[in-house]
Short mmCIF file of C-alpha atoms and ligand atoms in Angstrom, two decimals:
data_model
loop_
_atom_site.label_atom_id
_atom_site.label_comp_id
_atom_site.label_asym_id
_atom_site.label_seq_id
_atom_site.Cartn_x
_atom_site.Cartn_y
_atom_site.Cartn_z
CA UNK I 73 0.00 0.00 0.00
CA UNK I 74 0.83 3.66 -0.65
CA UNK I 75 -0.11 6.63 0.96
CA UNK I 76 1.24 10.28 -0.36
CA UNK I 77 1.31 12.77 1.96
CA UNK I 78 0.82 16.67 0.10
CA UNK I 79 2.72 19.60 2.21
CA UNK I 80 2.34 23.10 1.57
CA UNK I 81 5.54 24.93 1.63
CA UNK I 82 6.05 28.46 3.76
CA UNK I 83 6.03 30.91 1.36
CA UNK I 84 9.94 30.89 -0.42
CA UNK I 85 11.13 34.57 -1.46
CA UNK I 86 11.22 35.69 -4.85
CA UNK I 87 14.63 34.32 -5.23
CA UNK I 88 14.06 31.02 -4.07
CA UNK I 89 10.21 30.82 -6.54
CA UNK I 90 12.72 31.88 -9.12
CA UNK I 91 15.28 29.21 -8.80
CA UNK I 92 11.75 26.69 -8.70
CA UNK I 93 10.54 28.27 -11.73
CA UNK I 94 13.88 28.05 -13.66
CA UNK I 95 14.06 24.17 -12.63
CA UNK I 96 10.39 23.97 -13.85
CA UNK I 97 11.42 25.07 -17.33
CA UNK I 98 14.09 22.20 -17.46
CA UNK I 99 12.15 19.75 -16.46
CA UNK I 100 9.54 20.01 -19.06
CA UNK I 101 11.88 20.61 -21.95
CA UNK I 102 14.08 17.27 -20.65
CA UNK I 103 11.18 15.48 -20.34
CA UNK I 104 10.01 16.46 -23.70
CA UNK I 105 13.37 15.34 -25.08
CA UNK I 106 13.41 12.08 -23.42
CA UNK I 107 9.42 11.51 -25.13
CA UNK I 108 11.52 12.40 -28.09
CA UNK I 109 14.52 10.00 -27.78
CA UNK I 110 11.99 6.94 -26.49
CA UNK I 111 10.18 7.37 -29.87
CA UNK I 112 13.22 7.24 -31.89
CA UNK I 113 13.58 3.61 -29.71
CA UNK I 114 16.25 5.14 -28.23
CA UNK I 115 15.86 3.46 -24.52
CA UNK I 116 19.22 3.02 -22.86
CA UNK I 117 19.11 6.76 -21.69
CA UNK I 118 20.95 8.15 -18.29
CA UNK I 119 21.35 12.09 -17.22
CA UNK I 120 24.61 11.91 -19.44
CA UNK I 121 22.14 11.89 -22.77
CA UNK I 122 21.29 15.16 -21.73
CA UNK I 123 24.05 17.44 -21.04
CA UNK I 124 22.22 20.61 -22.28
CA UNK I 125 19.60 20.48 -19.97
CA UNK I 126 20.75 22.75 -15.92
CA UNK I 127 19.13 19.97 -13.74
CA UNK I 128 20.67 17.95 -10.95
CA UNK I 129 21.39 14.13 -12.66
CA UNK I 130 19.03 12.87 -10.24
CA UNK I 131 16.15 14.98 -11.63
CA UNK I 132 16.82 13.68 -15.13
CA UNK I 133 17.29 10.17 -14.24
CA UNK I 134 13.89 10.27 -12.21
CA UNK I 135 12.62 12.13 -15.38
CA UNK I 136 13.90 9.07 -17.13
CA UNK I 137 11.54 6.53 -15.13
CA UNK I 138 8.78 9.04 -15.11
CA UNK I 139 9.03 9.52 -18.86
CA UNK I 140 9.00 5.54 -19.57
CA UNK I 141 5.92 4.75 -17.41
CA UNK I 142 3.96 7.85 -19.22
CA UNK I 143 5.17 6.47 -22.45
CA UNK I 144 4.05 2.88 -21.99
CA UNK I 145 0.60 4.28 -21.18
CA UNK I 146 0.39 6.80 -24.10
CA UNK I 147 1.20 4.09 -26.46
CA UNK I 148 -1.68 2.13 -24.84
CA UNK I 149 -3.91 4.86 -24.99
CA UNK I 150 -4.14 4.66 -28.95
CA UNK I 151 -3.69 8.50 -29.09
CA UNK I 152 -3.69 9.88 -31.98
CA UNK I 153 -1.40 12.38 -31.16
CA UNK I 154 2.46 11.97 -32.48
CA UNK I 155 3.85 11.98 -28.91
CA UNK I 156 3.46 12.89 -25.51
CA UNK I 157 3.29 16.22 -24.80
CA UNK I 158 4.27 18.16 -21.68
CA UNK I 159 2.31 21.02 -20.59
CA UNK I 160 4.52 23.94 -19.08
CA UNK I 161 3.68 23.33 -15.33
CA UNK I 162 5.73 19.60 -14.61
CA UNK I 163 6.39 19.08 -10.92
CA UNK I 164 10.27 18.62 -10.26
CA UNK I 165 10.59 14.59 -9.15
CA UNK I 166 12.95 13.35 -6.53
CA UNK I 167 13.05 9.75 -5.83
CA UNK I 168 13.83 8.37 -2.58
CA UNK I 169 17.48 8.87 -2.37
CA UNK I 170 17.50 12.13 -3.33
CA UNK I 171 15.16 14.23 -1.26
CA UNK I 172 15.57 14.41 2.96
CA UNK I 173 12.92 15.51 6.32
CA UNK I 174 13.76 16.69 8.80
CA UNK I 175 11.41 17.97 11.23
CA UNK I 176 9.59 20.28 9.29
CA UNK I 177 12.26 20.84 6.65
CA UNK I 178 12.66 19.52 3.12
CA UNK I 179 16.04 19.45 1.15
CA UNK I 180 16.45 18.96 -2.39
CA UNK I 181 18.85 19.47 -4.67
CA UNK I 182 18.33 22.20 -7.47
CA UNK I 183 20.16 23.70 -10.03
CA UNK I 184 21.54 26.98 -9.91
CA UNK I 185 24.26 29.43 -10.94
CA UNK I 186 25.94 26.73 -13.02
CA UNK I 187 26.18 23.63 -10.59
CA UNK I 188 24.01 21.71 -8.34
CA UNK I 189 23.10 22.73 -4.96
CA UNK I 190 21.18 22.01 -2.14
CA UNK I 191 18.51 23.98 -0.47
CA UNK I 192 15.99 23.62 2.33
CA UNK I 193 12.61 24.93 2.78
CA UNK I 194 10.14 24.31 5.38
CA UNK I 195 6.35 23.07 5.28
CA UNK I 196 3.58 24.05 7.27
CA UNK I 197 3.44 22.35 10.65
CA UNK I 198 0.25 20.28 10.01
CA UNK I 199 -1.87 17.41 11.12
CA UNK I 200 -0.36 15.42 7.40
CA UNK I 201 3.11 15.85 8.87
CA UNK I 202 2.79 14.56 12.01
CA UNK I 203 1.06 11.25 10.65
CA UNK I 204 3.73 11.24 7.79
CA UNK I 205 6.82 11.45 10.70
CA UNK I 206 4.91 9.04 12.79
CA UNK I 207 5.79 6.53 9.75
CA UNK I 208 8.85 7.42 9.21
CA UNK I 209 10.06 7.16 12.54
CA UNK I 210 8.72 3.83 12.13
CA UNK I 211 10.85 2.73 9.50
CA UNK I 212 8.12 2.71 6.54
CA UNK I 213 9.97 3.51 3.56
CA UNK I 214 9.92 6.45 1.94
CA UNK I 215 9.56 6.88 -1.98
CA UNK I 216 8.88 9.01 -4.41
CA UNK I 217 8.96 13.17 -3.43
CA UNK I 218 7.69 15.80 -6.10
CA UNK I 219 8.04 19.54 -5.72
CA UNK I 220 4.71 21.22 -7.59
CA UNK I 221 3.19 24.64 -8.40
CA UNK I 222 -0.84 25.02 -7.85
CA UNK I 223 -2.77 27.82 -7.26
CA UNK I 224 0.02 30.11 -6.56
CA UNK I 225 1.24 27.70 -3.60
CA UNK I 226 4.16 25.68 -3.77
CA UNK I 227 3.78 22.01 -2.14
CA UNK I 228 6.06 19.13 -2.16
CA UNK I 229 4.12 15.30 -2.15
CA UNK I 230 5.86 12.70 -0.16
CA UNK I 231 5.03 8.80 -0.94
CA UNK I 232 5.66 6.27 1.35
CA UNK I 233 5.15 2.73 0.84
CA UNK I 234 3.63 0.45 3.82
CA UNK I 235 4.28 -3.07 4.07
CA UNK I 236 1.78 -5.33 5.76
CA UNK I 237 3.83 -7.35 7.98
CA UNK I 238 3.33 -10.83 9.08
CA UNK I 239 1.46 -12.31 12.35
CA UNK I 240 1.32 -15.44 13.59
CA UNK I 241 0.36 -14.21 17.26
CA UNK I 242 -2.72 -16.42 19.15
CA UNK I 243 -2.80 -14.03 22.39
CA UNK I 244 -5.82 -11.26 23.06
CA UNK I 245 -4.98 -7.60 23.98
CA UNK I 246 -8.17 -5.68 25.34
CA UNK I 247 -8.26 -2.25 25.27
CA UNK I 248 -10.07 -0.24 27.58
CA UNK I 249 -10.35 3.71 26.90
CA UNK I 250 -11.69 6.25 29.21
CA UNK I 251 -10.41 10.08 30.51
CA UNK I 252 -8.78 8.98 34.11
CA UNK I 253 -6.69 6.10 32.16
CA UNK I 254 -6.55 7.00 28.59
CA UNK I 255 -5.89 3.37 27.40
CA UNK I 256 -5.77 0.35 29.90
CA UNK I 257 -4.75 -2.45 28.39
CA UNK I 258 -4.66 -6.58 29.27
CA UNK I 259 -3.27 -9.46 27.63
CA UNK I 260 -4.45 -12.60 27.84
CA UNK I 261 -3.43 -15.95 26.55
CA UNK I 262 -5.74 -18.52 24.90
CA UNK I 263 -6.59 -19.76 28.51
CA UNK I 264 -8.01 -16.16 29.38
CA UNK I 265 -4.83 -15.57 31.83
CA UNK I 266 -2.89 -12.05 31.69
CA UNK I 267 0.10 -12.11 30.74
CA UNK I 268 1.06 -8.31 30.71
CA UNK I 269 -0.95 -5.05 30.58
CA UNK I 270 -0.25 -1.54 29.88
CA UNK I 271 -1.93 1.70 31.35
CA UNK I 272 -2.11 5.42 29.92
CA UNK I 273 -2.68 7.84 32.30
CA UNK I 274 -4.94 10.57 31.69
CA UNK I 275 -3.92 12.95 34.09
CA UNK I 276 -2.01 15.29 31.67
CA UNK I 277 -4.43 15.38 29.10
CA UNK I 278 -6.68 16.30 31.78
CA UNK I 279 -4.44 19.04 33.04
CA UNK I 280 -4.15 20.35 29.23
CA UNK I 281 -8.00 19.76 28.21
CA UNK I 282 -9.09 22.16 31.26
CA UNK I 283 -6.54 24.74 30.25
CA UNK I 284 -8.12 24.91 26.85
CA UNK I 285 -11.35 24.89 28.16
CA UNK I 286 -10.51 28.00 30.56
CA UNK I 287 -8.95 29.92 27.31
CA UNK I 288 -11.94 29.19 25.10
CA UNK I 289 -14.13 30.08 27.60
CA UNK I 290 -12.54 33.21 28.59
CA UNK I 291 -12.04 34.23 25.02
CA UNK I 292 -15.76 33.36 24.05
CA UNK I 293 -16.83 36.35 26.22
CA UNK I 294 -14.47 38.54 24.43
CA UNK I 295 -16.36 36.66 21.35
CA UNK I 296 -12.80 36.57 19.60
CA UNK I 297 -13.91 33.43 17.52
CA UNK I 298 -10.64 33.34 15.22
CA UNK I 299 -8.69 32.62 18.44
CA UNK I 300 -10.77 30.32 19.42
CA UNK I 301 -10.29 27.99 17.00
CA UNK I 302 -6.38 28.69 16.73
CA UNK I 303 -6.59 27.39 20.03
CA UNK I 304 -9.17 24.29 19.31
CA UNK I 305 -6.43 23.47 16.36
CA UNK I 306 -3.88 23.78 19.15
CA UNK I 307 -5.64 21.49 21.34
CA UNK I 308 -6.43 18.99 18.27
CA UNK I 309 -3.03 18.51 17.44
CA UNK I 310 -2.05 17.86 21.29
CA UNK I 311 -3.80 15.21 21.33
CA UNK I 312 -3.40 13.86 17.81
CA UNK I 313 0.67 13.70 18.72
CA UNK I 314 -0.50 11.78 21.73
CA UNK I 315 -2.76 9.18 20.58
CA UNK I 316 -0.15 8.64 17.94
CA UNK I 317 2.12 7.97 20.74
CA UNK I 318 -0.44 5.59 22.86
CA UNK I 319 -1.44 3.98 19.79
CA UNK I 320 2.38 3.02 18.88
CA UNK I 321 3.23 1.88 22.40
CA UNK I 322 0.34 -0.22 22.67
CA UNK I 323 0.78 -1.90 19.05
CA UNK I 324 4.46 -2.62 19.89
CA UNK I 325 3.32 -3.93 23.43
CA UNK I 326 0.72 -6.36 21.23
CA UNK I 327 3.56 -7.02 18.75
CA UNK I 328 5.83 -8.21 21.47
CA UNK I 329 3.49 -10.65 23.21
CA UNK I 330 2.52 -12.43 20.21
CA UNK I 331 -1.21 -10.82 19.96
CA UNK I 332 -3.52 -11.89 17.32
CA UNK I 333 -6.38 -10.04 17.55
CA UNK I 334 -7.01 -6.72 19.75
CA UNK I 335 -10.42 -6.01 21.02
CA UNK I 336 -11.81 -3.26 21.74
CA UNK I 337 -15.46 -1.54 22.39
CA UNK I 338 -17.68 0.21 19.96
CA UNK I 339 -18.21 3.36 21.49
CA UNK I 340 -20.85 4.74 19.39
CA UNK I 341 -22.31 5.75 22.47
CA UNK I 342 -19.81 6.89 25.44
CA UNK I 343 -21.44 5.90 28.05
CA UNK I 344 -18.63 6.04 30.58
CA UNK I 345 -18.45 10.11 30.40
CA UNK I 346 -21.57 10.44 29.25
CA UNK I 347 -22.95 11.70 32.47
CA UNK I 348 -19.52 12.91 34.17
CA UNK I 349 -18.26 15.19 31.93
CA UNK I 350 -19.97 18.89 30.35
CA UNK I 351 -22.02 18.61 27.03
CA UNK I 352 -18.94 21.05 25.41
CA UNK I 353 -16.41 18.86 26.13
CA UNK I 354 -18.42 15.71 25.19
CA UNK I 355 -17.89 16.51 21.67
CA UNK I 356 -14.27 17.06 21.87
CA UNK I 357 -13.20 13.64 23.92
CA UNK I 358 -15.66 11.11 21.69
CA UNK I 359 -13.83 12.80 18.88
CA UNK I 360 -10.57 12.21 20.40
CA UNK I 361 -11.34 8.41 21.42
CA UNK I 362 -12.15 7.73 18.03
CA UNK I 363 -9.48 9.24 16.69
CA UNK I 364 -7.18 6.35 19.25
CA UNK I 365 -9.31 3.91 18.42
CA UNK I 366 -8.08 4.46 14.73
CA UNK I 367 -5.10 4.96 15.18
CA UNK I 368 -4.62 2.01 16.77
CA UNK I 369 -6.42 0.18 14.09
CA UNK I 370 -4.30 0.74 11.28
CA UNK I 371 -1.46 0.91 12.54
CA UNK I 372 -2.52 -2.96 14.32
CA UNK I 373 -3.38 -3.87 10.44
CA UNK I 374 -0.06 -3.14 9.33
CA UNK I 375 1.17 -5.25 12.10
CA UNK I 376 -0.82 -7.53 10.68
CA UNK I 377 -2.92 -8.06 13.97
CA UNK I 378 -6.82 -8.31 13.72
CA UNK I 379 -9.05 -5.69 15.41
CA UNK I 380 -12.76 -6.44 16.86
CA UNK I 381 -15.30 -4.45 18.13
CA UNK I 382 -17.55 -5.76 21.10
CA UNK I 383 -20.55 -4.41 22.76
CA UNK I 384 -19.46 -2.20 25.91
CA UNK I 385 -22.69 -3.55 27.97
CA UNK I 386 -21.65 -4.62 31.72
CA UNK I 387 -17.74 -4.43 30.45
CA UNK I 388 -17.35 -1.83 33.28
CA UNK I 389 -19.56 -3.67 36.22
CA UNK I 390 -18.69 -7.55 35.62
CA UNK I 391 -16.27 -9.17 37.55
CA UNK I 392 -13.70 -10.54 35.71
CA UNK I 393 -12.97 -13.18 38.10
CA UNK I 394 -16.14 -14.60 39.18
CA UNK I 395 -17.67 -12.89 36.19
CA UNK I 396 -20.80 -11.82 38.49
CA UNK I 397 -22.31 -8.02 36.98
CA UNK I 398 -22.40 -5.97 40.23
CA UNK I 399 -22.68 -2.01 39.31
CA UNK I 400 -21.81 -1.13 42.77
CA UNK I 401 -18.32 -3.00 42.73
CA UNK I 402 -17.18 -0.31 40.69
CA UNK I 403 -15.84 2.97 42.76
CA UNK I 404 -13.71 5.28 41.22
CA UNK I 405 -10.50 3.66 40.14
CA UNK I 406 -11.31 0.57 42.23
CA UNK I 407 -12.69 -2.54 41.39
CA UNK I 408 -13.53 -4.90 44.23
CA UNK I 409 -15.88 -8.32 44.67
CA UNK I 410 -17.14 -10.41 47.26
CA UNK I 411 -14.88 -12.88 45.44
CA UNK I 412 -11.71 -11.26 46.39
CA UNK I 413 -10.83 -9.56 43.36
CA UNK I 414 -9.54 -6.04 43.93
CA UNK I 415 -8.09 -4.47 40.76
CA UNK I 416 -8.05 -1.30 39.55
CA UNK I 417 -11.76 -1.09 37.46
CA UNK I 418 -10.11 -0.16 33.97
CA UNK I 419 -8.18 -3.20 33.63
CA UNK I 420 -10.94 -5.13 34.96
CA UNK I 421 -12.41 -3.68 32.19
CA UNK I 422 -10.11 -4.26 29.95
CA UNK I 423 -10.00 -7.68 30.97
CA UNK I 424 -13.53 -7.93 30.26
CA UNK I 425 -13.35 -6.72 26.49
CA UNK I 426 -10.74 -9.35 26.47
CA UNK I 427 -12.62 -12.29 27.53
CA UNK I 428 -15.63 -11.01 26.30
CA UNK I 429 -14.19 -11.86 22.97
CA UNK I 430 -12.52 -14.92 23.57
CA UNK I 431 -15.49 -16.49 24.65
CA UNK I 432 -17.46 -15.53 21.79
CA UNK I 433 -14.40 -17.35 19.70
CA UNK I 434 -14.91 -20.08 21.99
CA UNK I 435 -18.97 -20.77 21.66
CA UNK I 436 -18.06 -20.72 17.71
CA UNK I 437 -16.07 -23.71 18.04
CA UNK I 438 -12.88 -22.28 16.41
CA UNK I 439 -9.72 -23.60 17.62
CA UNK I 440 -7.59 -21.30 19.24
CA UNK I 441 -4.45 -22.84 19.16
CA UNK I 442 -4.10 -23.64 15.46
ZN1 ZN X 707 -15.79 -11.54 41.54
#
């Protein structure tokens, strides 16, 4: 699978759009020329078939590849056209070699005054490039990168390619999400006993939601709604960065114990906050558990692990000992039956979503252990 990532560019200076521009011009003539050359069946071409043209070899060689793929499918297209043509405005293509990110800043080589150089430019800070660094710190591999001109912006498209790995895993994780533990997770073998678990404090997010609800609140009076949702962006991407990182440590916790299949509730309906929390911020945290929930799901799938959804009913008041439904065992953070079992309630829950599922895998008959 491939996923391209577009990222608008701060506005460069005159001088820099320039040096793009110039580039621009090269690329379309070269890859005009190449068309050319493939016609004539002329199709052992590198950059040093082209020593007119001011682009960095790397440019020309990727014009090479692009050139040979368009080719292929102009000649299939039963155009009746002579040859390809290239309109003025071809992005400049980089392929995975060539191009580097860091942070927010792209480098690419250009030509200019003569020679090749390097520059850097940096992209908007944006939702797009957190999700793209959140794969490359995770060793997806990047390919293809393509400086373009649109609508008087300047963007540069990042591909990377994702690889479905491999799973063999038999073990459960359930996942348990709330606002006093973010994410409370339990692994269980195929016998229903935990192995390890995994907890996600909420306290933090907690702290930073109620500053964000005292600024938007004190700026709705002054009814400055732009800076409101400056701030609501602010907030968004706070906890976008951390449900990326929740998401990641609980996938590598799943990874490492041999999970299978992660279960987790359908919250359609939050009925844990429901009542607790103000109608204004209800919006804002069922956005934000969907947004784990995911997050955790594709990056499981590319784990190769299998996510379900269960029905939250009585997750949250059963015993996951005895299994007896008692609402009042439940208070606060604790969890405690008659039947000795005194756990913290959100891994009992989580225990719960866990079992929940493998007994439903159970009453089918399927055999765990193959
Ligand atoms: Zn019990």
């Amino acid at each position: 699978m491939q996923i391209t990532y577009v990222l608008e560019l701060l506005k460069p200076t005159k001088k820099k759009q320039n040096i793009f521009f110039n580039n621009i011009e090269q690329v379309t003539k070269n890859r005009q020329d190449i068309a050319s050359k493939i016609k004539a069946n002329e199709t052992k071409l590198t950059s040093a078939d082209f020593k007119g043209i001011n682009l960095p070899s790397v440019v020309i060689n990727q014009n090479i590849r692009e050139v040979k793929s368009l080719y292929n499918r102009f000649k299939q297209s039963n155009s009746k056209k002579e040859n390809i043509e290239f309109k003025p405005n071809q992005p400049i293509c980089y392929n995975n070699q060539s191009y580097n990110i860091d942070r927010h800043i792209i480098s690419i080589p250009l030509f200019h005054n003569g020679k090749c150089q390097r520059f850097a430019f940096p992209v908007k800070q944006t939702n797009r490039l957190q999700d793209l660094k959140e794969h490359i710190e995770n060793d997806y591999k990047l390919a293809k990168g393509s400086l373009f001109y649109k609508n008087s912006k300047w963007y540069f498209a990042v591909t990377i390619k994702l690889e479905n790995r491999e799973n063999k895993g038999a073990n459960i994780m359930g996942i348990d999400i709330g606002l006093r533990q973010l994410a409370v997770a339990s692994v269980v073998n195929t016998e229903g006993k935990e192995i390890n678990r995994q907890f996600h404090n909420g306290k933090k997010a907690g702290f930073i939601r109620k500053k964000y609800r005292f600024l938007r609140r004190k700026l709705g009076r002054a009814k400055r709604l732009e800076k409101i949702n400056s701030i609501n962006n602010k907030e968004q991407r706070w906890i976008r960065d951390l449900n990326h990182k929740i998401s990641r440590q609980l996938v590598n916790l799943a990874v490492q114990e041999h999970v299978g299949t992660i279960v987790m509730e359908n919250l359609k309906n939050i009925r844990k906050t429901a009542k607790s929390i103000k109608k204004a911020d209800r919006n804002i945290n069922s956005w934000a558990f969907y947004e784990l929930q995911q997050f955790i799901e594709y990056k499981a799938k590319l784990a190769g692990i299998k996510i379900i959804y269960i029905n939250p009913k009585y997750t949250s008041q059963r015993c996951s000992k005895c299994g007896k439904i008692e609402k009042g065992n439940r208070k606060g953070n604790l969890y405690s039956c008659n039947c000795g079992n005194r756990i913290h309630a959100d891994l009992n829950a989580s225990r719960n979503i866990a079992k929940k599922y493998l007994e439903t895998i159970c009453l089918d008959g399927n055999s765990l252990s193959a």
